[in-house]
Backbone as ProteinMPNN parsed JSONL, in Angstrom:
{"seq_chain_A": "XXXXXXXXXXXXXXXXXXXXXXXXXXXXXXXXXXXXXXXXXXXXXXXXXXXXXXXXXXXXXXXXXXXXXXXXXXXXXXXXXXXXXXXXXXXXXXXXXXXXXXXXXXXXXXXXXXXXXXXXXXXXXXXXXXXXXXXXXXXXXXXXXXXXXXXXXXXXXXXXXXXXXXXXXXXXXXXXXXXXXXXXXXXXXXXXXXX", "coords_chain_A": {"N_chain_A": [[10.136, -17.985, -15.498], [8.12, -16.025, -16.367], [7.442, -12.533, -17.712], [5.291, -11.168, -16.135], [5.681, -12.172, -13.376], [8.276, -11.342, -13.313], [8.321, -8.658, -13.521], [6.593, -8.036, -10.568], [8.623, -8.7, -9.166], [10.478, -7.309, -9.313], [9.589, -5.383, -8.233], [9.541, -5.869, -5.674], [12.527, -5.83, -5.086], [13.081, -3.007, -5.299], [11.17, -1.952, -3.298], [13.474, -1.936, -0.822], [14.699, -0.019, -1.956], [13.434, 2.214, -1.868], [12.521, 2.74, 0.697], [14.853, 3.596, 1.569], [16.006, 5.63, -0.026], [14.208, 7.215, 1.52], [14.606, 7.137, 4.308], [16.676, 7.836, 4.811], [19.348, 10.075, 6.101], [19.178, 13.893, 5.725], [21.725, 14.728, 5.211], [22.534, 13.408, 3.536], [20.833, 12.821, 1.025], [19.018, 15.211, 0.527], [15.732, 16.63, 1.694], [13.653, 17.44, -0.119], [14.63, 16.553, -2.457], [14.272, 13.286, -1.526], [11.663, 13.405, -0.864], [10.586, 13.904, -3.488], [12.073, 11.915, -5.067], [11.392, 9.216, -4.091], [8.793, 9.048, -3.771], [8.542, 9.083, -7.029], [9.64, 6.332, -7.632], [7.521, 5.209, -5.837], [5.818, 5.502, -7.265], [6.025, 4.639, -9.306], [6.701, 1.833, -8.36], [3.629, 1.109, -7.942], [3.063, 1.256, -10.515], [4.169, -0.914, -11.868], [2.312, -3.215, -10.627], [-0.307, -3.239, -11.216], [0.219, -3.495, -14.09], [1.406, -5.892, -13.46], [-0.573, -7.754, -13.526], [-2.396, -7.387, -15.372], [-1.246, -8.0, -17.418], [-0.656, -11.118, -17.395], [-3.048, -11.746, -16.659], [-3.962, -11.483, -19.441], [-2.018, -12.261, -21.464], [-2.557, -14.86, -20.551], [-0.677, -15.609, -18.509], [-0.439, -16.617, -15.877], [0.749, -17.781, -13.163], [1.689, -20.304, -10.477], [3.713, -19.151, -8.687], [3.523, -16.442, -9.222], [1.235, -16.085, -7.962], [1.632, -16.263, -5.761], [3.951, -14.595, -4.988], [2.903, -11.898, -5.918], [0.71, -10.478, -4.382], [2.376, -10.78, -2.321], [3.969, -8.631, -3.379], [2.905, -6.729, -3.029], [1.71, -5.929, -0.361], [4.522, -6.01, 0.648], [5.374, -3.363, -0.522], [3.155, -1.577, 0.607], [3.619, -1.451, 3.491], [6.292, -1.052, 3.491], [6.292, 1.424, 2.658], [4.841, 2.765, 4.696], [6.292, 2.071, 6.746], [8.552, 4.051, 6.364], [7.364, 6.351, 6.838], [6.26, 6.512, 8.843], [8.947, 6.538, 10.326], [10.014, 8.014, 9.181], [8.864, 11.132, 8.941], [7.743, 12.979, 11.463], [6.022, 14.647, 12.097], [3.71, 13.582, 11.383], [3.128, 11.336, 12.963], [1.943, 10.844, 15.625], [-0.864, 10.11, 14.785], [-0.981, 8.963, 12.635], [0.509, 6.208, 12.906], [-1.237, 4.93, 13.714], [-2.949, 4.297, 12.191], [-1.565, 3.26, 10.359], [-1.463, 0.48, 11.465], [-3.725, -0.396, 11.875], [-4.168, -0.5, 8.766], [-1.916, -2.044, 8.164], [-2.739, -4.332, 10.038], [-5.515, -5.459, 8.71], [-4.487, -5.936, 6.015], [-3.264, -8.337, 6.711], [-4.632, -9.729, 8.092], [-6.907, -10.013, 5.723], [-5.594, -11.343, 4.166], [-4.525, -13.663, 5.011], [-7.197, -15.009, 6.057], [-8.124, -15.077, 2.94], [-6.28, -17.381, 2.481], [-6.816, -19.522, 3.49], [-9.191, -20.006, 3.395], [-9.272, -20.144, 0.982], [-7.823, -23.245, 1.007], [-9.65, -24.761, 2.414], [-12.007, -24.862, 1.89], [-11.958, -24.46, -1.004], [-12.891, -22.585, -2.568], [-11.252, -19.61, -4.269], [-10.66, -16.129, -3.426], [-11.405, -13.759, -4.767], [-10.087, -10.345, -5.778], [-12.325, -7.621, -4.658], [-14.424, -4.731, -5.63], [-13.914, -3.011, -3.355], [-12.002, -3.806, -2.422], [-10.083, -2.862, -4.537], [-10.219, 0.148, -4.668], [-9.903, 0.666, -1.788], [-6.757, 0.15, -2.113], [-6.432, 2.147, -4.099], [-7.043, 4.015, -3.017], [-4.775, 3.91, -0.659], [-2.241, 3.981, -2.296], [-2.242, 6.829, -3.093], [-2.868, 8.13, -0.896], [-0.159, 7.269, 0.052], [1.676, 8.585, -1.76], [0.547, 11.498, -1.43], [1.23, 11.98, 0.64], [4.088, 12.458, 0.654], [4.373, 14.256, -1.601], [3.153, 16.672, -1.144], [4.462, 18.899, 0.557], [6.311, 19.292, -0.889], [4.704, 20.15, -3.235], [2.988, 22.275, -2.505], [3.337, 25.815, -2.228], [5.605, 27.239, 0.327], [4.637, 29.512, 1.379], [2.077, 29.381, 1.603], [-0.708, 29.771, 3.37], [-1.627, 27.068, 3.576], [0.564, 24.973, 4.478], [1.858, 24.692, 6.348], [-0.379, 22.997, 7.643], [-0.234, 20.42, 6.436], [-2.6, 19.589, 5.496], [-3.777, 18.217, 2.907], [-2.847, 15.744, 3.129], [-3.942, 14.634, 5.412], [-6.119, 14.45, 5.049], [-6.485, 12.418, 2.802], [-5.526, 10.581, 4.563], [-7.336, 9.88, 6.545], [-9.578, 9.117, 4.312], [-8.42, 6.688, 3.144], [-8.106, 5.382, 5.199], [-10.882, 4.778, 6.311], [-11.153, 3.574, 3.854], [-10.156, 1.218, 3.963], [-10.831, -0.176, 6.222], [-13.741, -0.642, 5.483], [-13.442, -2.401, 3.075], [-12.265, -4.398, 4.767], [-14.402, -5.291, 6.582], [-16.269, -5.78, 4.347], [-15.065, -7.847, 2.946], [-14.511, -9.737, 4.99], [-17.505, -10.49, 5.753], [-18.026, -11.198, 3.085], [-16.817, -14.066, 3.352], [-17.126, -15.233, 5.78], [-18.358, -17.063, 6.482], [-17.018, -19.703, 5.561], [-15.241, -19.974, 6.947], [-15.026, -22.094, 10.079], [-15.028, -21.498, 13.327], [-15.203, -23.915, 14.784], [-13.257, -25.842, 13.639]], "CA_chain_A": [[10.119, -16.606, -15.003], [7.69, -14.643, -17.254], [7.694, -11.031, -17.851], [4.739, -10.784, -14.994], [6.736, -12.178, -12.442], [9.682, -10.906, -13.314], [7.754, -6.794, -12.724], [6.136, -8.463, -9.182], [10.092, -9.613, -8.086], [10.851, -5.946, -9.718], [8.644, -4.331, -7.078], [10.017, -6.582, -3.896], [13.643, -5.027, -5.377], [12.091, -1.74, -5.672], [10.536, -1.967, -1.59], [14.302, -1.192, 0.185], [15.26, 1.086, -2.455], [12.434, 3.519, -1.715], [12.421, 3.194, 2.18], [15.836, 4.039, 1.807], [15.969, 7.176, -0.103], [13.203, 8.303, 2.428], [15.183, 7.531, 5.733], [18.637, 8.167, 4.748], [19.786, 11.641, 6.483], [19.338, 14.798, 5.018], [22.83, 14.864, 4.519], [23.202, 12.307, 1.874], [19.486, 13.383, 0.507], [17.589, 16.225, 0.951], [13.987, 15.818, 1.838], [12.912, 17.645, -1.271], [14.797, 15.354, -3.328], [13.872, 12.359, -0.789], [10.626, 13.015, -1.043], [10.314, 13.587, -5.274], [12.997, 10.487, -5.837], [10.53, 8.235, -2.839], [7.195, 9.214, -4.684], [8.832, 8.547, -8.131], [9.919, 5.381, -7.061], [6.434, 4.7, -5.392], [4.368, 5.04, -8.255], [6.487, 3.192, -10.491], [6.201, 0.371, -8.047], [2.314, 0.692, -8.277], [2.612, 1.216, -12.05], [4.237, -2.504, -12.154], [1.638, -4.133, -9.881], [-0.859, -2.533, -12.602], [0.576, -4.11, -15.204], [1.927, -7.367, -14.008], [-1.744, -8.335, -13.148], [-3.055, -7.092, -16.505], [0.013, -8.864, -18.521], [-0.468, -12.585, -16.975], [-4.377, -12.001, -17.064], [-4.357, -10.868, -21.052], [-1.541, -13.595, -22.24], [-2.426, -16.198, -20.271], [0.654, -16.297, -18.292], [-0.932, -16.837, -14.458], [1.284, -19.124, -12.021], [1.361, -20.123, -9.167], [4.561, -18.289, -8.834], [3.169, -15.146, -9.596], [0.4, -15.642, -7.454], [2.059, -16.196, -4.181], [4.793, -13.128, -5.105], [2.133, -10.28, -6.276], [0.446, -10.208, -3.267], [3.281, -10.496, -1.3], [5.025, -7.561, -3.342], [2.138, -5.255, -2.687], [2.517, -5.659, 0.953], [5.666, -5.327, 1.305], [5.266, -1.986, -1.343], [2.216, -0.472, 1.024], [4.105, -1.305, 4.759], [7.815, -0.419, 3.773], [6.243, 2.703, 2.747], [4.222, 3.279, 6.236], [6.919, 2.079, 7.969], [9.224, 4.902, 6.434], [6.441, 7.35, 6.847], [6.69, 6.514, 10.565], [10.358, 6.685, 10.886], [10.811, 9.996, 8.815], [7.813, 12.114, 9.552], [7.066, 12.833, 13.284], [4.698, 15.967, 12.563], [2.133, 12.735, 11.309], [3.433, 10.304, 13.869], [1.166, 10.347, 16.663], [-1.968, 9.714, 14.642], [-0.105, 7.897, 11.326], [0.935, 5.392, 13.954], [-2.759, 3.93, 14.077], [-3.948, 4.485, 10.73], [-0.446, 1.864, 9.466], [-1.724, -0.711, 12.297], [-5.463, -0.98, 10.91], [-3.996, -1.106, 7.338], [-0.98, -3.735, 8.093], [-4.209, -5.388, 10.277], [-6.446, -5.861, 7.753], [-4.039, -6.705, 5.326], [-2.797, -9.915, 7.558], [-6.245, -10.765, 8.158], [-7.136, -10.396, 4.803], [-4.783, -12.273, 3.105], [-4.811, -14.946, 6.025], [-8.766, -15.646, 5.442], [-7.923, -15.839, 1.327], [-5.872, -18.369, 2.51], [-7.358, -20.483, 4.845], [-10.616, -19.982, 2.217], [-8.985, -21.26, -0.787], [-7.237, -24.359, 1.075], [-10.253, -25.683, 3.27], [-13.563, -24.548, 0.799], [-11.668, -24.462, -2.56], [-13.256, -20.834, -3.255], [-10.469, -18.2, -4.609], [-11.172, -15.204, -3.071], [-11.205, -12.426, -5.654], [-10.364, -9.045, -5.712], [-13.466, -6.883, -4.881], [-13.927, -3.735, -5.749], [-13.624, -2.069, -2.734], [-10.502, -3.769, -1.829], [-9.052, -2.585, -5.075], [-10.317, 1.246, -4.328], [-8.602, 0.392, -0.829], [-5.508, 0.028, -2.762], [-5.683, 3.281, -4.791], [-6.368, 5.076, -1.401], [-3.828, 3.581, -0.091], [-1.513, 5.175, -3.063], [-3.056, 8.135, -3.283], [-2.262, 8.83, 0.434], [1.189, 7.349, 0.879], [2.165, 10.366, -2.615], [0.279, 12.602, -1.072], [2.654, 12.743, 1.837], [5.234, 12.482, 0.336], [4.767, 15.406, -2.023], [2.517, 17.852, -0.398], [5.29, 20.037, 1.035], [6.666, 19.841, -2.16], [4.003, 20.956, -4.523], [2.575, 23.593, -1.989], [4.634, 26.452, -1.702], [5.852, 27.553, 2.035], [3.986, 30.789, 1.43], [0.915, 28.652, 1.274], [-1.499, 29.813, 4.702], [-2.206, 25.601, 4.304], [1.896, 24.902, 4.163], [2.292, 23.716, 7.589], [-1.034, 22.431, 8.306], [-0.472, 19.146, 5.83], [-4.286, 19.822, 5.039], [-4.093, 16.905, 1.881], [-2.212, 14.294, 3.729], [-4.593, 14.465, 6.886], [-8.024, 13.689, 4.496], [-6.199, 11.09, 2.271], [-5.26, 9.422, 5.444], [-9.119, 9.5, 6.511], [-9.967, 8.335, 3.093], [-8.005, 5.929, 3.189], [-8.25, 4.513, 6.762], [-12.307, 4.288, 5.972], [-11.973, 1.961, 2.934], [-9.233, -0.008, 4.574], [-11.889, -0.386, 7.298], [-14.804, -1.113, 5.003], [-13.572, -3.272, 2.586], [-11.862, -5.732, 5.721], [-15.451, -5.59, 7.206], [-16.767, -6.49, 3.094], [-14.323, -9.338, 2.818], [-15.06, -10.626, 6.012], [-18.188, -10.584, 6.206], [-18.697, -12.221, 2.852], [-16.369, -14.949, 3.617], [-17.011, -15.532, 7.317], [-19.059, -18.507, 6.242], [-16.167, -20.479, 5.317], [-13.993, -20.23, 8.392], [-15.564, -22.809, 10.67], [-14.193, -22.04, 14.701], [-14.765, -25.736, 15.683], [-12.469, -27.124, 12.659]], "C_chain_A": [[9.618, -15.701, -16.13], [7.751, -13.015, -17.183], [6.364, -10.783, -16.532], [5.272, -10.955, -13.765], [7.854, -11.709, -11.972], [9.87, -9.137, -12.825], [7.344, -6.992, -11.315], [7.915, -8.608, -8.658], [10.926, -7.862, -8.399], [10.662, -5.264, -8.753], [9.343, -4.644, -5.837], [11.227, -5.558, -3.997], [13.473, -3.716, -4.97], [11.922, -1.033, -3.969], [12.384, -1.114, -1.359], [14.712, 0.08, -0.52], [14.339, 2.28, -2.24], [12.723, 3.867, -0.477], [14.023, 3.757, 2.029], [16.498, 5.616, 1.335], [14.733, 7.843, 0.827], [14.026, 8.242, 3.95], [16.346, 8.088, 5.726], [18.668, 9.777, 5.243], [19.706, 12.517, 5.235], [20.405, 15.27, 4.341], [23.046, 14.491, 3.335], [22.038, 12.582, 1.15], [18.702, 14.178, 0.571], [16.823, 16.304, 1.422], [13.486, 16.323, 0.96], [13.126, 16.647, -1.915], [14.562, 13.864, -3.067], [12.665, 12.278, -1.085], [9.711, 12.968, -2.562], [10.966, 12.113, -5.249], [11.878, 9.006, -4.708], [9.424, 8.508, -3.311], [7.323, 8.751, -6.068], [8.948, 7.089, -8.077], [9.043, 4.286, -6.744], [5.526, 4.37, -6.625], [5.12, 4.574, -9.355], [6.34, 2.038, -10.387], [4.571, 0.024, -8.117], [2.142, 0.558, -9.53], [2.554, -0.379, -12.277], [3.045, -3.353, -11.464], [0.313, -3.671, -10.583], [-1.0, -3.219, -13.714], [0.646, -5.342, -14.958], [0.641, -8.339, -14.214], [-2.256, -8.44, -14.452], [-2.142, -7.995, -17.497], [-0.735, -10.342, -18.711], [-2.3, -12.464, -17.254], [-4.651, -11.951, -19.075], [-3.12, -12.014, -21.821], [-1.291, -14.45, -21.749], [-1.295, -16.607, -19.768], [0.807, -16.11, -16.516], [0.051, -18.189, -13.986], [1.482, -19.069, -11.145], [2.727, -19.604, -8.464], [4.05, -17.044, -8.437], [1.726, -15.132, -8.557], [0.522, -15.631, -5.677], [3.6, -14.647, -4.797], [4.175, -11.508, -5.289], [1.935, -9.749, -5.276], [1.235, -9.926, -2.518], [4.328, -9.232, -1.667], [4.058, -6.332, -2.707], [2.237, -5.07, -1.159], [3.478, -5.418, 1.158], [5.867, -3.663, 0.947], [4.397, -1.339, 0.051], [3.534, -0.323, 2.53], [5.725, -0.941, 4.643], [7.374, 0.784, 3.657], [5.213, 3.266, 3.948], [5.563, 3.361, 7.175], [8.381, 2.903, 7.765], [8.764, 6.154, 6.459], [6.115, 7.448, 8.497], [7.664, 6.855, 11.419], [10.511, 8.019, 10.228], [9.983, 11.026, 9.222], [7.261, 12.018, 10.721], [6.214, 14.021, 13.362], [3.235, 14.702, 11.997], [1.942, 11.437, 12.487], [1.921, 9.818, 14.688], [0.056, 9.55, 15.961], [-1.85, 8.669, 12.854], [0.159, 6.751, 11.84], [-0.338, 4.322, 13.966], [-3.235, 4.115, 13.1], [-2.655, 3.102, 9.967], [-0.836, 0.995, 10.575], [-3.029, -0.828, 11.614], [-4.992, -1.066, 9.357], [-3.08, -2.369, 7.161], [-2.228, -5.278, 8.928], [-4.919, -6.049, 9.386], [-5.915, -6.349, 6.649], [-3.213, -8.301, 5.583], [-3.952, -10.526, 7.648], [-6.647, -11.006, 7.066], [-6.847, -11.451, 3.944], [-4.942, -13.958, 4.125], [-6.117, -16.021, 6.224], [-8.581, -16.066, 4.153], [-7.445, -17.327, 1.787], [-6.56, -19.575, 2.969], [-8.926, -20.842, 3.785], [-10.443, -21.026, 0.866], [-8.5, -22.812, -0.742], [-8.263, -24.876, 1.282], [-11.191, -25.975, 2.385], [-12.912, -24.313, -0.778], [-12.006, -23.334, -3.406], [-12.256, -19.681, -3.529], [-11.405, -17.061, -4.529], [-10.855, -13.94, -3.981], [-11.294, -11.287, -5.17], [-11.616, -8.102, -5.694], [-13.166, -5.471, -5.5], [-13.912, -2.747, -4.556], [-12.011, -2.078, -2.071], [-9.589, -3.406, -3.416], [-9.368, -0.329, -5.334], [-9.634, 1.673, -2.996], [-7.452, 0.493, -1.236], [-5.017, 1.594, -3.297], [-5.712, 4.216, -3.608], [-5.405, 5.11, -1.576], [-2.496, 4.583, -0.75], [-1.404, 6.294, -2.894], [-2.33, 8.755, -2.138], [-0.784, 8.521, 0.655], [2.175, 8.681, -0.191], [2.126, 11.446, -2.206], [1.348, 13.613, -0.168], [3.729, 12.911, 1.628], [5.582, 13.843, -0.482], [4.085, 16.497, -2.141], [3.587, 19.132, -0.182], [5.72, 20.177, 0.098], [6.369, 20.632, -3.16], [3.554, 22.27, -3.949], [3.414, 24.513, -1.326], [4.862, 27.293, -0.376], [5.152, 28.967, 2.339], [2.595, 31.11, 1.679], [0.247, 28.946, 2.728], [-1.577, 28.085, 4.846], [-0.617, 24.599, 4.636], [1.638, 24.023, 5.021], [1.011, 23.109, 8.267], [-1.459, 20.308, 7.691], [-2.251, 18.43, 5.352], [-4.745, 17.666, 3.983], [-3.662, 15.337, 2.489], [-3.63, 13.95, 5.08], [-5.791, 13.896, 6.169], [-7.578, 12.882, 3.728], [-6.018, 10.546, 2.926], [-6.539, 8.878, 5.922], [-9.613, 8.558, 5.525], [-9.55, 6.908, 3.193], [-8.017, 4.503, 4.078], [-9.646, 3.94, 6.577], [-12.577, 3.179, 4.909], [-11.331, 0.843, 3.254], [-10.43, -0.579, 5.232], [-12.623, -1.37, 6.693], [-14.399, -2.017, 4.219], [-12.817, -4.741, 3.275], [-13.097, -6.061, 5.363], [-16.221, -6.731, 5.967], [-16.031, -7.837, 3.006], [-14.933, -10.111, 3.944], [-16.661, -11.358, 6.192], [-19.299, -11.516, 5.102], [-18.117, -13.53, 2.703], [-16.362, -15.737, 4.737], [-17.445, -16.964, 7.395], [-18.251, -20.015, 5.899], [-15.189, -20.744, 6.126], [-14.91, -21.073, 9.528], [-14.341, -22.806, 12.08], [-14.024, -23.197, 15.091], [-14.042, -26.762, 14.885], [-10.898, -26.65, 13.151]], "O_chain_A": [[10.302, -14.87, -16.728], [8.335, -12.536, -16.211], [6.776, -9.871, -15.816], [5.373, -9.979, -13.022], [8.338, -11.621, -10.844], [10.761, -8.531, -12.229], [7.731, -6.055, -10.617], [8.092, -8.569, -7.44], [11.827, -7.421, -7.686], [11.531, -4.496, -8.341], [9.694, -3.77, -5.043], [11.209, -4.563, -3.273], [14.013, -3.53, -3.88], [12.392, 0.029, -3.558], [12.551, 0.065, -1.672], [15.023, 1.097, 0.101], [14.78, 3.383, -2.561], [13.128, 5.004, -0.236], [14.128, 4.716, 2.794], [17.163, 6.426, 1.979], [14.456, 9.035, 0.694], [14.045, 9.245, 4.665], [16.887, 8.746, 6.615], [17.955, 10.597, 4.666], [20.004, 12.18, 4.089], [20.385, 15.947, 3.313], [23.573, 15.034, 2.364], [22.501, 12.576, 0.009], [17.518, 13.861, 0.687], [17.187, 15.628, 2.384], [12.4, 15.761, 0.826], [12.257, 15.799, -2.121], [14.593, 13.097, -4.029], [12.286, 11.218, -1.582], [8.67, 12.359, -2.807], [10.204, 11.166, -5.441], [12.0, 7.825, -5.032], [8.816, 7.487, -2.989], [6.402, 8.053, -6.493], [8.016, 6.582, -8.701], [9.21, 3.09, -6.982], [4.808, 3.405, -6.888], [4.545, 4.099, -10.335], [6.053, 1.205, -11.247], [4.203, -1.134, -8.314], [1.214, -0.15, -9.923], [1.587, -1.044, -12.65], [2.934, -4.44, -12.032], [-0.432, -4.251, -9.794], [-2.06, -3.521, -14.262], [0.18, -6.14, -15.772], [0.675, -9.396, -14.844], [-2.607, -9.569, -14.796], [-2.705, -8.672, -18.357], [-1.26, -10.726, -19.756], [-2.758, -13.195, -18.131], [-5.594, -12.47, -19.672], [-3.522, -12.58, -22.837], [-0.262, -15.092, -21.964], [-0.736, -17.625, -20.176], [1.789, -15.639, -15.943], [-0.004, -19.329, -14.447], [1.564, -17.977, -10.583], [2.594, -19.792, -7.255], [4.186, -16.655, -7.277], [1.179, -14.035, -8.44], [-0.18, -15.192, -4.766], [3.179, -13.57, -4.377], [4.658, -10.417, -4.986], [2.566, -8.755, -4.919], [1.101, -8.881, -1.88], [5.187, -8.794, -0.902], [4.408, -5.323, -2.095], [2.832, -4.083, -0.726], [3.647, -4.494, 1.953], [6.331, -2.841, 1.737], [5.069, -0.492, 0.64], [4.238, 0.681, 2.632], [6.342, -0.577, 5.645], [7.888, 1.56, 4.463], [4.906, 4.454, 3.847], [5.881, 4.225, 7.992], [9.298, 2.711, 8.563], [9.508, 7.091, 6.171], [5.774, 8.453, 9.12], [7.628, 7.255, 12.583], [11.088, 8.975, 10.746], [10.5, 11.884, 9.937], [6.435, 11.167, 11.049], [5.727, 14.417, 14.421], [2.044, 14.939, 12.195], [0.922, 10.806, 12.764], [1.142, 8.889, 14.477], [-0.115, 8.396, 16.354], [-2.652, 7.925, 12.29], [0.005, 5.916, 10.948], [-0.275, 3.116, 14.205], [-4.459, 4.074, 13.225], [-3.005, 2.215, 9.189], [0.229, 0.378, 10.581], [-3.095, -1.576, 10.639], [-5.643, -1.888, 8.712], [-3.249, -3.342, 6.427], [-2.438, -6.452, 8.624], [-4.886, -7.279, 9.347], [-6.59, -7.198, 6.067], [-2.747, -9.09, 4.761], [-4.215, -11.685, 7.325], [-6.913, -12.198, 6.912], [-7.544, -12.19, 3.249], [-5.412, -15.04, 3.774], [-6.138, -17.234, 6.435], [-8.778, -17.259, 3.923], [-8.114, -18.322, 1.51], [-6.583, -20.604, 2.293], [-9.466, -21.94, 3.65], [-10.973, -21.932, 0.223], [-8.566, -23.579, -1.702], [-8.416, -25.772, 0.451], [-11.351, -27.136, 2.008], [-13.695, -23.941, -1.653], [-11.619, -23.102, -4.551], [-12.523, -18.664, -2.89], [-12.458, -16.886, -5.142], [-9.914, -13.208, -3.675], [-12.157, -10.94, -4.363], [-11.989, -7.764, -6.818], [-12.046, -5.072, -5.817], [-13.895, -1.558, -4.876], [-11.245, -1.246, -1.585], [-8.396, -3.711, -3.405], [-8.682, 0.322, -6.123], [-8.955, 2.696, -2.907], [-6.843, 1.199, -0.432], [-3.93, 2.149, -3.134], [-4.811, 4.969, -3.24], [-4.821, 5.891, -2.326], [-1.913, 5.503, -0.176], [-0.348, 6.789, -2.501], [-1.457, 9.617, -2.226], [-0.113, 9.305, 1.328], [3.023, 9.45, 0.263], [2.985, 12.322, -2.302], [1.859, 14.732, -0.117], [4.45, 13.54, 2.402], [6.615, 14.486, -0.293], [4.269, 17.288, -3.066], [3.441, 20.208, -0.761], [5.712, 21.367, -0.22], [7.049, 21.43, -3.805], [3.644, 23.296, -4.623], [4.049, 24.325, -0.289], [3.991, 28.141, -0.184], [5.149, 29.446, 3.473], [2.006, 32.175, 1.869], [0.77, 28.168, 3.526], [-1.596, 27.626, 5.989], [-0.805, 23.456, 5.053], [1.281, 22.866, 4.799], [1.17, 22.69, 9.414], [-2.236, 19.439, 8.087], [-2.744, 17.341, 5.058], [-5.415, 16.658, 4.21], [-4.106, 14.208, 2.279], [-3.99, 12.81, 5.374], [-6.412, 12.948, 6.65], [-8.467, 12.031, 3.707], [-6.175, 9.396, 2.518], [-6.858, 7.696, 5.79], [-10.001, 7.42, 5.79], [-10.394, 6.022, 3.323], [-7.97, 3.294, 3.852], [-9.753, 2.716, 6.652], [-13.466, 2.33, 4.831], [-11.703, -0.297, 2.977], [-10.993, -1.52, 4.672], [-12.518, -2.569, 6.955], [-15.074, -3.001, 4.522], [-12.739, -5.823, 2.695], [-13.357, -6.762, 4.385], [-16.615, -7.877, 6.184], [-16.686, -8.879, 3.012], [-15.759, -11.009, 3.783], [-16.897, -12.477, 6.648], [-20.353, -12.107, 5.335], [-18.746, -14.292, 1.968], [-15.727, -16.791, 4.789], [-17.017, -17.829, 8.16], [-18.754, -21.136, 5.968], [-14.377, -21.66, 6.001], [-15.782, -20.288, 9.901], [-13.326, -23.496, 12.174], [-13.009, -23.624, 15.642], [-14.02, -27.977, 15.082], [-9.911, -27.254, 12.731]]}, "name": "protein", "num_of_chains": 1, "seq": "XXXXXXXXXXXXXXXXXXXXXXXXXXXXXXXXXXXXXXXXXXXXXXXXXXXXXXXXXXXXXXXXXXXXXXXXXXXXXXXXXXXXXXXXXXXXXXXXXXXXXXXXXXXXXXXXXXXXXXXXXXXXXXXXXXXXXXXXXXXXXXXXXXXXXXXXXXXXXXXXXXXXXXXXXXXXXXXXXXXXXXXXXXXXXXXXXXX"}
């Protein structure tokens, strides 16, 4: 259990404790302080998934451990935080609702082709760069929402129109999109329907 693994199993930890200061009643949390202590929280867990990658790549301390847990912390990191961005906010609902189905989509398919890629054709599917600009979207927008109402003050003409959250979700939704389509399309060659 190296120190990269040990920040990836950090992050899984990490997952309920966030969704949970974001759903828990206003009673027991605020939503100011819900949504600072649930953004703090967030980008600490991206800080580690940052690092653990950079650690295990720079002292040589890659296993196969660590390579079935990373992945699987960052998913659980992006969709606990959709799927408490679903349950607490209902002024983004309707159209938040279909922007976390094309990102939990594409990240099942994604990861499901790596797989199926690396067992049958022996090719490890590397990180591109659009699926790791996908990623900082992804960030980018689940902070945004979280501390928009916070930073802009209620006096703000753009207060209640959630202006920043609505075009990071765009942003976001478009490279999700594009870098499936990129993966797919340069791996497609390796999935054989008639096997």
């Amino acid at each position: 259990m190296n120190l990269p693994n040990k920040l990836s199993l950090a992050r899984v930890i990490m997952v309920p404790l966030f969704v949970a200061v974001i759903v828990l009643p206003e009673s027991l949390v605020p939503d100011t302080w819900s949504r600072i202590l649930g953004a703090a929280i967030f980008i600490l867990t991206s800080f580690t998934d940052m690092l653990d990658g950079m650690i295990a790549r720079k002292c040589n301390m890659i296993t196969d451990f660590g390579k079935f847990i990373d992945p699987l912390a960052d998913k659980f990191m992006v969709f606990g935080a959709m799927l408490a961005i679903l349950y607490k906010f209902d002024y983004l609902r309707p159209v938040f609702i279909w922007v976390a189905l094309i990102v939990i989509f594409r990240e099942l398919a994604v990861t499901s082709m790596r797989m199926i890629v690396a067992s049958n054709a022996g090719v490890v599917v590397a990180a591109a760069w659009l699926g790791k600009v996908k990623t900082v979207t992804q960030i980018i927008c689940i902070v945004v929402i979280l501390l928009e109402p916070v930073i802009i003050p209620e006096t703000a003409a753009i207060y209640s129109w959630h202006l920043f959250s609505w075009i990071t979700m765009a942003v976001m939704t478009i490279m999700t999109i594009w870098s499936g389509v990129n993966y797919m399309k340069a791996y497609w060659k390796f999935l054989d329907p008639t096997k």
